[in-house]
């Protein structure tokens, strides 16, 4: 499996609480040296003060085509006013860039994969892969000639130092507990497309509400969202990416899973498998070992006794969308999967 587990495990989440307190809201800080793009936008929906000036000497910055933003760690970073060669180090960064109509100059493979996530694959044909998720190969990053690197929730300071030697315009785009919409707005601001990012989110909100209203007898049902690991199932907390999409559609979570947070549980034993039950059960995996473990358990009585299983309400979905962090394009996939499974027939 990839060395990065996403959504964040609770232990790691606590360890980085100080970083999370800053969050991607700081990435919405607009440098006064903007070159005057028509799509600069405002920090709509961001915390109070998130659209304040982040740098002085705007005339000089404007002449050089530079802006200054603060990244998700609160670090002020000078970036091109209109970046042309963007390298993304996470799926969420890639999703965001593509959703804003930009083609990256370099990308990383999906979590647990040796290729880009399937739902984005056709959009990145021919784009160089510069490493695995949050594990860039520096020579490949250099070859991509980036003028902006979007580094996700990178916390390895040595790697960040190396990336900033390639280009100082390297941004940590999210804190570990950031909401995907907040991170997306921050990335939108970093590429000078905040107005467009706000519109993408408004369109998503409308689509999610509409799709949720068309679920017929399944409106408001409790959906269980589970990733099957080699050692057992983990269910996702309410603020995890796919969970949030389900809630935006007006669905609920089973009582055992009605917990705030964007993490997942440790792998559960068969004795606790009832925790994954619900009106509907969405199952995903990220590795071949996880797939094998899921196939093995499906013949066991404990699994077969789940109400969702007995009612034929289980749905297999793409783990690279459902059990990781995501962006607008992944959210669209989740809405489509739910609508297809639960929609009025």
mmCIF file of C-alpha atoms in Angstrom:
data_model
loop_
_atom_site.group_PDB
_atom_site.id
_atom_site.type_symbol
_atom_site.label_atom_id
_atom_site.label_comp_id
_atom_site.label_asym_id
_atom_site.label_seq_id
_atom_site.Cartn_x
_atom_site.Cartn_y
_atom_site.Cartn_z
ATOM 1 C CA UNK A 1 0.000 0.000 0.000
ATOM 2 C CA UNK A 2 0.970 3.635 -0.311
ATOM 3 C CA UNK A 3 2.764 5.100 2.635
ATOM 4 C CA UNK A 4 0.050 7.706 2.903
ATOM 5 C CA UNK A 5 -3.189 6.589 4.479
ATOM 6 C CA UNK A 6 -6.069 8.872 3.538
ATOM 7 C CA UNK A 7 -8.466 9.683 5.122
ATOM 8 C CA UNK A 8 -6.276 10.466 8.097
ATOM 9 C CA UNK A 9 -6.003 7.920 10.887
ATOM 10 C CA UNK A 10 -7.052 9.425 14.272
ATOM 11 C CA UNK A 11 -3.591 9.026 15.821
ATOM 12 C CA UNK A 12 -1.908 10.973 13.059
ATOM 13 C CA UNK A 13 -4.664 13.553 13.146
ATOM 14 C CA UNK A 14 -3.953 14.304 16.801
ATOM 15 C CA UNK A 15 -0.234 14.510 16.136
ATOM 16 C CA UNK A 16 -0.718 17.306 13.621
ATOM 17 C CA UNK A 17 -3.434 19.249 15.426
ATOM 18 C CA UNK A 18 -1.393 22.429 15.503
ATOM 19 C CA UNK A 19 -1.023 22.369 11.741
ATOM 20 C CA UNK A 20 -4.705 21.681 11.259
ATOM 21 C CA UNK A 21 -5.577 24.772 13.274
ATOM 22 C CA UNK A 22 -4.040 26.888 10.521
ATOM 23 C CA UNK A 23 -5.654 25.027 7.653
ATOM 24 C CA UNK A 24 -6.073 25.765 3.981
ATOM 25 C CA UNK A 25 -7.952 28.927 4.882
ATOM 26 C CA UNK A 26 -4.594 30.657 4.894
ATOM 27 C CA UNK A 27 -4.122 29.667 1.274
ATOM 28 C CA UNK A 28 -6.986 32.042 0.515
ATOM 29 C CA UNK A 29 -4.848 35.003 1.526
ATOM 30 C CA UNK A 30 -4.487 37.068 -1.624
ATOM 31 C CA UNK A 31 -1.187 38.815 -2.255
ATOM 32 C CA UNK A 32 -1.537 42.474 -3.210
ATOM 33 C CA UNK A 33 0.929 41.896 -6.034
ATOM 34 C CA UNK A 34 -1.701 40.220 -8.211
ATOM 35 C CA UNK A 35 -1.253 40.896 -11.890
ATOM 36 C CA UNK A 36 -4.930 41.724 -12.286
ATOM 37 C CA UNK A 37 -6.497 38.502 -13.551
ATOM 38 C CA UNK A 38 -10.205 38.805 -14.255
ATOM 39 C CA UNK A 39 -10.765 35.644 -12.211
ATOM 40 C CA UNK A 40 -9.051 36.666 -8.959
ATOM 41 C CA UNK A 41 -12.290 36.553 -7.017
ATOM 42 C CA UNK A 42 -12.888 36.951 -3.323
ATOM 43 C CA UNK A 43 -12.487 34.480 -0.499
ATOM 44 C CA UNK A 44 -16.175 33.665 -0.376
ATOM 45 C CA UNK A 45 -16.997 31.140 2.279
ATOM 46 C CA UNK A 46 -13.598 31.464 3.923
ATOM 47 C CA UNK A 47 -13.066 32.380 7.572
ATOM 48 C CA UNK A 48 -13.093 36.034 8.545
ATOM 49 C CA UNK A 49 -9.977 37.835 7.374
ATOM 50 C CA UNK A 50 -8.986 35.163 4.865
ATOM 51 C CA UNK A 51 -8.905 37.656 2.016
ATOM 52 C CA UNK A 52 -6.545 40.128 3.666
ATOM 53 C CA UNK A 53 -3.341 41.310 2.038
ATOM 54 C CA UNK A 54 -0.397 38.942 2.465
ATOM 55 C CA UNK A 55 2.436 41.083 1.102
ATOM 56 C CA UNK A 56 3.536 44.701 0.784
ATOM 57 C CA UNK A 57 5.110 46.443 -2.218
ATOM 58 C CA UNK A 58 2.365 45.499 -4.626
ATOM 59 C CA UNK A 59 3.584 47.634 -7.523
ATOM 60 C CA UNK A 60 6.877 45.786 -7.725
ATOM 61 C CA UNK A 61 5.122 42.425 -7.431
ATOM 62 C CA UNK A 62 2.648 43.343 -10.150
ATOM 63 C CA UNK A 63 5.451 44.422 -12.483
ATOM 64 C CA UNK A 64 7.096 41.034 -11.991
ATOM 65 C CA UNK A 65 3.875 39.099 -12.438
ATOM 66 C CA UNK A 66 3.996 37.705 -8.908
ATOM 67 C CA UNK A 67 1.518 37.241 -6.093
ATOM 68 C CA UNK A 68 2.038 36.236 -2.474
ATOM 69 C CA UNK A 69 -0.224 33.774 -0.701
ATOM 70 C CA UNK A 70 0.034 31.918 2.572
ATOM 71 C CA UNK A 71 -0.103 28.170 2.283
ATOM 72 C CA UNK A 72 -1.912 25.783 4.619
ATOM 73 C CA UNK A 73 0.900 25.980 7.161
ATOM 74 C CA UNK A 74 0.748 29.782 7.265
ATOM 75 C CA UNK A 75 3.956 30.183 5.249
ATOM 76 C CA UNK A 76 3.987 33.178 2.891
ATOM 77 C CA UNK A 77 4.991 32.035 -0.590
ATOM 78 C CA UNK A 78 5.587 34.121 -3.701
ATOM 79 C CA UNK A 79 4.045 32.481 -6.747
ATOM 80 C CA UNK A 80 3.530 33.397 -10.412
ATOM 81 C CA UNK A 81 0.429 35.506 -10.981
ATOM 82 C CA UNK A 82 -0.549 33.120 -13.770
ATOM 83 C CA UNK A 83 1.265 29.795 -13.289
ATOM 84 C CA UNK A 84 1.814 27.857 -16.508
ATOM 85 C CA UNK A 85 3.578 24.665 -15.434
ATOM 86 C CA UNK A 86 1.905 23.174 -12.372
ATOM 87 C CA UNK A 87 3.080 19.940 -10.771
ATOM 88 C CA UNK A 88 0.610 18.200 -8.448
ATOM 89 C CA UNK A 89 1.762 15.750 -5.776
ATOM 90 C CA UNK A 90 -1.636 14.430 -4.645
ATOM 91 C CA UNK A 91 -4.850 13.279 -6.226
ATOM 92 C CA UNK A 92 -6.739 16.150 -4.574
ATOM 93 C CA UNK A 93 -4.426 18.735 -6.122
ATOM 94 C CA UNK A 94 -4.723 17.069 -9.525
ATOM 95 C CA UNK A 95 -8.520 16.867 -9.272
ATOM 96 C CA UNK A 96 -8.686 20.558 -8.374
ATOM 97 C CA UNK A 97 -6.420 21.712 -11.197
ATOM 98 C CA UNK A 98 -8.348 19.694 -13.768
ATOM 99 C CA UNK A 99 -11.685 20.934 -12.432
ATOM 100 C CA UNK A 100 -10.441 24.481 -13.022
ATOM 101 C CA UNK A 101 -9.669 23.711 -16.649
ATOM 102 C CA UNK A 102 -5.879 23.534 -16.299
ATOM 103 C CA UNK A 103 -3.562 20.786 -17.526
ATOM 104 C CA UNK A 104 -0.670 20.015 -15.160
ATOM 105 C CA UNK A 105 2.936 19.637 -16.246
ATOM 106 C CA UNK A 106 3.527 16.707 -13.886
ATOM 107 C CA UNK A 107 1.479 14.439 -11.607
ATOM 108 C CA UNK A 108 1.867 11.559 -9.159
ATOM 109 C CA UNK A 109 0.209 8.157 -9.141
ATOM 110 C CA UNK A 110 -2.957 7.546 -7.150
ATOM 111 C CA UNK A 111 -2.949 6.164 -3.620
ATOM 112 C CA UNK A 112 -1.933 2.521 -3.631
ATOM 113 C CA UNK A 113 -1.614 2.618 -7.436
ATOM 114 C CA UNK A 114 1.196 2.587 -9.981
ATOM 115 C CA UNK A 115 -0.809 4.806 -12.310
ATOM 116 C CA UNK A 116 -3.086 7.844 -12.051
ATOM 117 C CA UNK A 117 -6.543 7.292 -10.499
ATOM 118 C CA UNK A 118 -8.874 5.647 -13.008
ATOM 119 C CA UNK A 119 -11.457 8.444 -12.889
ATOM 120 C CA UNK A 120 -8.839 10.994 -13.985
ATOM 121 C CA UNK A 121 -6.803 8.803 -16.315
ATOM 122 C CA UNK A 122 -8.319 9.990 -19.585
ATOM 123 C CA UNK A 123 -7.738 13.625 -18.585
ATOM 124 C CA UNK A 124 -3.991 13.245 -18.007
ATOM 125 C CA UNK A 125 -2.935 11.281 -21.063
ATOM 126 C CA UNK A 126 0.626 12.222 -21.911
ATOM 127 C CA UNK A 127 1.274 14.103 -18.657
ATOM 128 C CA UNK A 128 4.559 12.949 -17.075
ATOM 129 C CA UNK A 129 4.304 11.026 -13.804
ATOM 130 C CA UNK A 130 6.896 12.391 -11.368
ATOM 131 C CA UNK A 131 6.525 9.768 -8.626
ATOM 132 C CA UNK A 132 4.054 8.169 -6.276
ATOM 133 C CA UNK A 133 1.618 9.950 -3.999
ATOM 134 C CA UNK A 134 3.600 12.491 -1.908
ATOM 135 C CA UNK A 135 6.791 10.665 -2.965
ATOM 136 C CA UNK A 136 8.161 12.738 -5.840
ATOM 137 C CA UNK A 137 11.291 11.703 -7.702
ATOM 138 C CA UNK A 138 13.253 14.953 -7.747
ATOM 139 C CA UNK A 139 14.894 14.424 -11.142
ATOM 140 C CA UNK A 140 11.456 13.914 -12.666
ATOM 141 C CA UNK A 141 10.088 17.004 -10.949
ATOM 142 C CA UNK A 142 13.002 19.022 -12.316
ATOM 143 C CA UNK A 143 12.333 17.662 -15.800
ATOM 144 C CA UNK A 144 8.740 18.923 -15.585
ATOM 145 C CA UNK A 145 10.104 22.505 -15.183
ATOM 146 C CA UNK A 146 7.406 23.586 -12.693
ATOM 147 C CA UNK A 147 6.663 27.192 -11.880
ATOM 148 C CA UNK A 148 4.224 26.043 -9.171
ATOM 149 C CA UNK A 149 4.197 22.843 -7.109
ATOM 150 C CA UNK A 150 1.030 21.895 -5.232
ATOM 151 C CA UNK A 151 2.238 19.633 -2.434
ATOM 152 C CA UNK A 152 -0.993 18.500 -0.790
ATOM 153 C CA UNK A 153 -0.561 17.831 2.924
ATOM 154 C CA UNK A 154 3.175 17.155 2.603
ATOM 155 C CA UNK A 155 4.762 17.180 6.060
ATOM 156 C CA UNK A 156 8.232 15.840 5.249
ATOM 157 C CA UNK A 157 10.349 18.962 5.728
ATOM 158 C CA UNK A 158 13.334 17.487 3.908
ATOM 159 C CA UNK A 159 11.216 16.787 0.828
ATOM 160 C CA UNK A 160 9.683 20.263 1.007
ATOM 161 C CA UNK A 161 13.171 21.781 1.178
ATOM 162 C CA UNK A 162 14.205 19.882 -1.945
ATOM 163 C CA UNK A 163 11.039 20.927 -3.774
ATOM 164 C CA UNK A 164 11.579 24.567 -2.845
ATOM 165 C CA UNK A 165 15.070 24.356 -4.273
ATOM 166 C CA UNK A 166 13.436 23.379 -7.569
ATOM 167 C CA UNK A 167 10.963 26.258 -7.270
ATOM 168 C CA UNK A 168 10.264 28.446 -4.241
ATOM 169 C CA UNK A 169 6.639 28.466 -5.437
ATOM 170 C CA UNK A 170 5.842 25.234 -3.572
ATOM 171 C CA UNK A 171 2.595 25.247 -1.605
ATOM 172 C CA UNK A 172 1.271 22.911 1.080
ATOM 173 C CA UNK A 173 -2.346 23.083 -0.049
ATOM 174 C CA UNK A 174 -4.156 21.472 2.847
ATOM 175 C CA UNK A 175 -3.926 20.722 6.540
ATOM 176 C CA UNK A 176 -4.788 17.149 7.577
ATOM 177 C CA UNK A 177 -8.323 17.978 8.745
ATOM 178 C CA UNK A 178 -9.275 20.475 6.033
ATOM 179 C CA UNK A 179 -12.615 20.214 4.273
ATOM 180 C CA UNK A 180 -12.185 19.515 0.537
ATOM 181 C CA UNK A 181 -14.144 22.620 -0.440
ATOM 182 C CA UNK A 182 -11.854 24.835 1.604
ATOM 183 C CA UNK A 183 -8.773 23.233 0.073
ATOM 184 C CA UNK A 184 -10.253 23.576 -3.410
ATOM 185 C CA UNK A 185 -10.935 27.268 -2.900
ATOM 186 C CA UNK A 186 -7.365 27.717 -1.696
ATOM 187 C CA UNK A 187 -5.999 25.993 -4.792
ATOM 188 C CA UNK A 188 -8.351 28.100 -6.910
ATOM 189 C CA UNK A 189 -6.857 31.213 -5.379
ATOM 190 C CA UNK A 190 -3.301 29.939 -5.868
ATOM 191 C CA UNK A 191 -3.888 29.545 -9.612
ATOM 192 C CA UNK A 192 -5.774 32.877 -9.745
ATOM 193 C CA UNK A 193 -9.146 31.262 -10.413
ATOM 194 C CA UNK A 194 -11.020 31.774 -7.152
ATOM 195 C CA UNK A 195 -14.194 33.024 -8.824
ATOM 196 C CA UNK A 196 -14.252 29.896 -10.968
ATOM 197 C CA UNK A 197 -13.600 27.698 -7.927
ATOM 198 C CA UNK A 198 -16.531 29.263 -6.081
ATOM 199 C CA UNK A 199 -18.767 28.617 -9.098
ATOM 200 C CA UNK A 200 -17.642 24.979 -9.292
ATOM 201 C CA UNK A 201 -18.590 24.510 -5.637
ATOM 202 C CA UNK A 202 -21.945 26.268 -6.086
ATOM 203 C CA UNK A 203 -22.710 23.999 -9.056
ATOM 204 C CA UNK A 204 -21.701 20.952 -7.011
ATOM 205 C CA UNK A 205 -23.932 21.965 -4.086
ATOM 206 C CA UNK A 206 -26.894 22.380 -6.429
ATOM 207 C CA UNK A 207 -26.230 19.061 -8.150
ATOM 208 C CA UNK A 208 -25.866 17.176 -4.853
ATOM 209 C CA UNK A 209 -29.125 18.617 -3.503
ATOM 210 C CA UNK A 210 -30.986 17.838 -6.731
ATOM 211 C CA UNK A 211 -29.630 14.280 -6.929
ATOM 212 C CA UNK A 212 -30.505 13.653 -3.288
ATOM 213 C CA UNK A 213 -34.052 14.809 -3.910
ATOM 214 C CA UNK A 214 -34.439 12.280 -6.710
ATOM 215 C CA UNK A 215 -33.692 9.161 -4.661
ATOM 216 C CA UNK A 216 -37.337 8.267 -4.146
ATOM 217 C CA UNK A 217 -37.870 5.855 -1.279
ATOM 218 C CA UNK A 218 -34.131 5.959 -0.543
ATOM 219 C CA UNK A 219 -34.096 9.640 0.366
ATOM 220 C CA UNK A 220 -32.450 10.094 3.751
ATOM 221 C CA UNK A 221 -31.341 6.469 4.043
ATOM 222 C CA UNK A 222 -28.341 5.532 6.178
ATOM 223 C CA UNK A 223 -25.329 4.727 4.007
ATOM 224 C CA UNK A 224 -22.294 2.884 5.321
ATOM 225 C CA UNK A 225 -19.016 3.857 3.618
ATOM 226 C CA UNK A 226 -16.290 1.260 4.079
ATOM 227 C CA UNK A 227 -12.784 0.586 2.827
ATOM 228 C CA UNK A 228 -11.719 -3.048 3.043
ATOM 229 C CA UNK A 229 -8.091 -3.398 4.086
ATOM 230 C CA UNK A 230 -6.047 -6.608 4.099
ATOM 231 C CA UNK A 231 -6.688 -6.834 7.863
ATOM 232 C CA UNK A 232 -10.381 -5.945 7.792
ATOM 233 C CA UNK A 233 -12.896 -3.154 7.155
ATOM 234 C CA UNK A 234 -12.627 0.498 8.177
ATOM 235 C CA UNK A 235 -15.636 2.795 8.083
ATOM 236 C CA UNK A 236 -15.337 6.484 7.272
ATOM 237 C CA UNK A 237 -16.258 9.310 9.619
ATOM 238 C CA UNK A 238 -18.868 11.895 8.654
ATOM 239 C CA UNK A 239 -16.507 14.591 7.357
ATOM 240 C CA UNK A 240 -14.440 12.232 5.254
ATOM 241 C CA UNK A 241 -14.722 13.124 1.580
ATOM 242 C CA UNK A 242 -17.313 10.639 0.259
ATOM 243 C CA UNK A 243 -19.217 10.831 3.544
ATOM 244 C CA UNK A 244 -19.554 14.575 3.097
ATOM 245 C CA UNK A 245 -20.913 14.125 -0.417
ATOM 246 C CA UNK A 246 -23.518 11.666 0.874
ATOM 247 C CA UNK A 247 -24.569 14.125 3.581
ATOM 248 C CA UNK A 248 -24.789 16.917 0.992
ATOM 249 C CA UNK A 249 -27.265 14.680 -0.829
ATOM 250 C CA UNK A 250 -29.418 14.505 2.300
ATOM 251 C CA UNK A 251 -28.420 10.960 3.208
ATOM 252 C CA UNK A 252 -27.459 9.912 6.734
ATOM 253 C CA UNK A 253 -24.933 7.594 8.329
ATOM 254 C CA UNK A 254 -25.667 4.515 10.455
ATOM 255 C CA UNK A 255 -25.771 5.189 14.192
ATOM 256 C CA UNK A 256 -22.445 3.418 14.752
ATOM 257 C CA UNK A 257 -20.826 5.689 12.145
ATOM 258 C CA UNK A 258 -22.438 8.962 13.246
ATOM 259 C CA UNK A 259 -19.133 10.502 14.249
ATOM 260 C CA UNK A 260 -17.630 13.840 13.246
ATOM 261 C CA UNK A 261 -14.155 13.827 11.762
ATOM 262 C CA UNK A 262 -12.490 13.044 8.443
ATOM 263 C CA UNK A 263 -10.624 9.933 9.541
ATOM 264 C CA UNK A 264 -11.401 6.242 9.351
ATOM 265 C CA UNK A 265 -11.505 3.583 12.042
ATOM 266 C CA UNK A 266 -8.764 1.029 12.553
ATOM 267 C CA UNK A 267 -9.475 -2.218 10.730
ATOM 268 C CA UNK A 268 -12.336 -4.013 12.481
ATOM 269 C CA UNK A 269 -12.444 -7.656 13.447
ATOM 270 C CA UNK A 270 -15.292 -9.953 12.405
ATOM 271 C CA UNK A 271 -16.664 -9.587 15.944
ATOM 272 C CA UNK A 272 -17.320 -5.895 15.221
ATOM 273 C CA UNK A 273 -18.431 -6.251 11.631
ATOM 274 C CA UNK A 274 -21.955 -5.134 12.549
ATOM 275 C CA UNK A 275 -20.531 -1.592 12.731
ATOM 276 C CA UNK A 276 -20.380 -1.500 8.943
ATOM 277 C CA UNK A 277 -24.059 -2.319 8.479
ATOM 278 C CA UNK A 278 -26.535 0.229 7.141
ATOM 279 C CA UNK A 279 -29.488 0.635 4.822
ATOM 280 C CA UNK A 280 -26.897 0.617 2.039
ATOM 281 C CA UNK A 281 -23.280 -0.510 2.142
ATOM 282 C CA UNK A 282 -20.691 1.036 -0.185
ATOM 283 C CA UNK A 283 -17.516 -1.074 -0.297
ATOM 284 C CA UNK A 284 -14.142 -0.114 -1.725
ATOM 285 C CA UNK A 285 -10.560 -1.339 -1.701
ATOM 286 C CA UNK A 286 -7.211 0.241 -2.559
ATOM 287 C CA UNK A 287 -4.930 -2.764 -3.006
ATOM 288 C CA UNK A 288 -5.026 -6.292 -4.395
ATOM 289 C CA UNK A 289 -4.588 -7.609 -0.839
ATOM 290 C CA UNK A 290 -7.658 -5.633 0.209
ATOM 291 C CA UNK A 291 -9.660 -7.073 -2.673
ATOM 292 C CA UNK A 292 -8.611 -10.594 -1.699
ATOM 293 C CA UNK A 293 -9.585 -9.994 1.935
ATOM 294 C CA UNK A 294 -13.008 -8.693 0.906
ATOM 295 C CA UNK A 295 -13.620 -11.651 -1.393
ATOM 296 C CA UNK A 296 -12.662 -14.046 1.402
ATOM 297 C CA UNK A 297 -14.992 -12.506 3.995
ATOM 298 C CA UNK A 298 -17.999 -12.450 1.677
ATOM 299 C CA UNK A 299 -18.448 -16.198 2.171
ATOM 300 C CA UNK A 300 -18.437 -15.947 5.967
ATOM 301 C CA UNK A 301 -21.667 -15.985 8.022
ATOM 302 C CA UNK A 302 -20.823 -12.762 9.873
ATOM 303 C CA UNK A 303 -20.773 -10.867 6.571
ATOM 304 C CA UNK A 304 -23.807 -12.637 5.128
ATOM 305 C CA UNK A 305 -25.871 -11.694 8.210
ATOM 306 C CA UNK A 306 -25.505 -7.965 7.610
ATOM 307 C CA UNK A 307 -28.873 -6.417 6.744
ATOM 308 C CA UNK A 308 -27.441 -4.569 3.761
ATOM 309 C CA UNK A 309 -26.098 -7.856 2.404
ATOM 310 C CA UNK A 310 -29.344 -9.738 2.987
ATOM 311 C CA UNK A 311 -31.288 -6.966 1.248
ATOM 312 C CA UNK A 312 -28.876 -6.923 -1.695
ATOM 313 C CA UNK A 313 -27.984 -3.334 -0.832
ATOM 314 C CA UNK A 314 -24.218 -3.606 -1.240
ATOM 315 C CA UNK A 315 -22.381 -1.578 -3.874
ATOM 316 C CA UNK A 316 -18.732 -1.952 -4.906
ATOM 317 C CA UNK A 317 -17.113 1.400 -5.703
ATOM 318 C CA UNK A 318 -13.706 2.801 -6.665
ATOM 319 C CA UNK A 319 -11.493 3.135 -3.586
ATOM 320 C CA UNK A 320 -9.380 5.848 -5.190
ATOM 321 C CA UNK A 321 -12.528 7.993 -5.174
ATOM 322 C CA UNK A 322 -14.507 6.815 -2.164
ATOM 323 C CA UNK A 323 -11.917 6.135 0.516
ATOM 324 C CA UNK A 324 -9.398 8.927 -0.027
ATOM 325 C CA UNK A 325 -9.561 12.686 -0.164
ATOM 326 C CA UNK A 326 -10.998 14.216 -3.293
ATOM 327 C CA UNK A 327 -12.122 17.240 -5.228
ATOM 328 C CA UNK A 328 -14.999 18.315 -7.483
ATOM 329 C CA UNK A 329 -14.423 15.641 -10.131
ATOM 330 C CA UNK A 330 -14.346 12.871 -7.520
ATOM 331 C CA UNK A 331 -17.449 14.348 -5.890
ATOM 332 C CA UNK A 332 -19.228 14.077 -9.220
ATOM 333 C CA UNK A 333 -18.313 10.377 -9.375
ATOM 334 C CA UNK A 334 -19.691 9.787 -5.862
ATOM 335 C CA UNK A 335 -22.965 11.530 -6.723
ATOM 336 C CA UNK A 336 -23.243 9.387 -9.831
ATOM 337 C CA UNK A 337 -22.521 6.140 -7.956
ATOM 338 C CA UNK A 338 -25.109 6.917 -5.283
ATOM 339 C CA UNK A 339 -27.723 8.016 -7.794
ATOM 340 C CA UNK A 340 -27.222 4.862 -9.861
ATOM 341 C CA UNK A 341 -27.527 2.574 -6.824
ATOM 342 C CA UNK A 342 -30.269 4.325 -4.847
ATOM 343 C CA UNK A 343 -32.139 6.267 -7.528
ATOM 344 C CA UNK A 344 -35.791 5.641 -8.178
ATOM 345 C CA UNK A 345 -36.065 2.765 -10.612
#
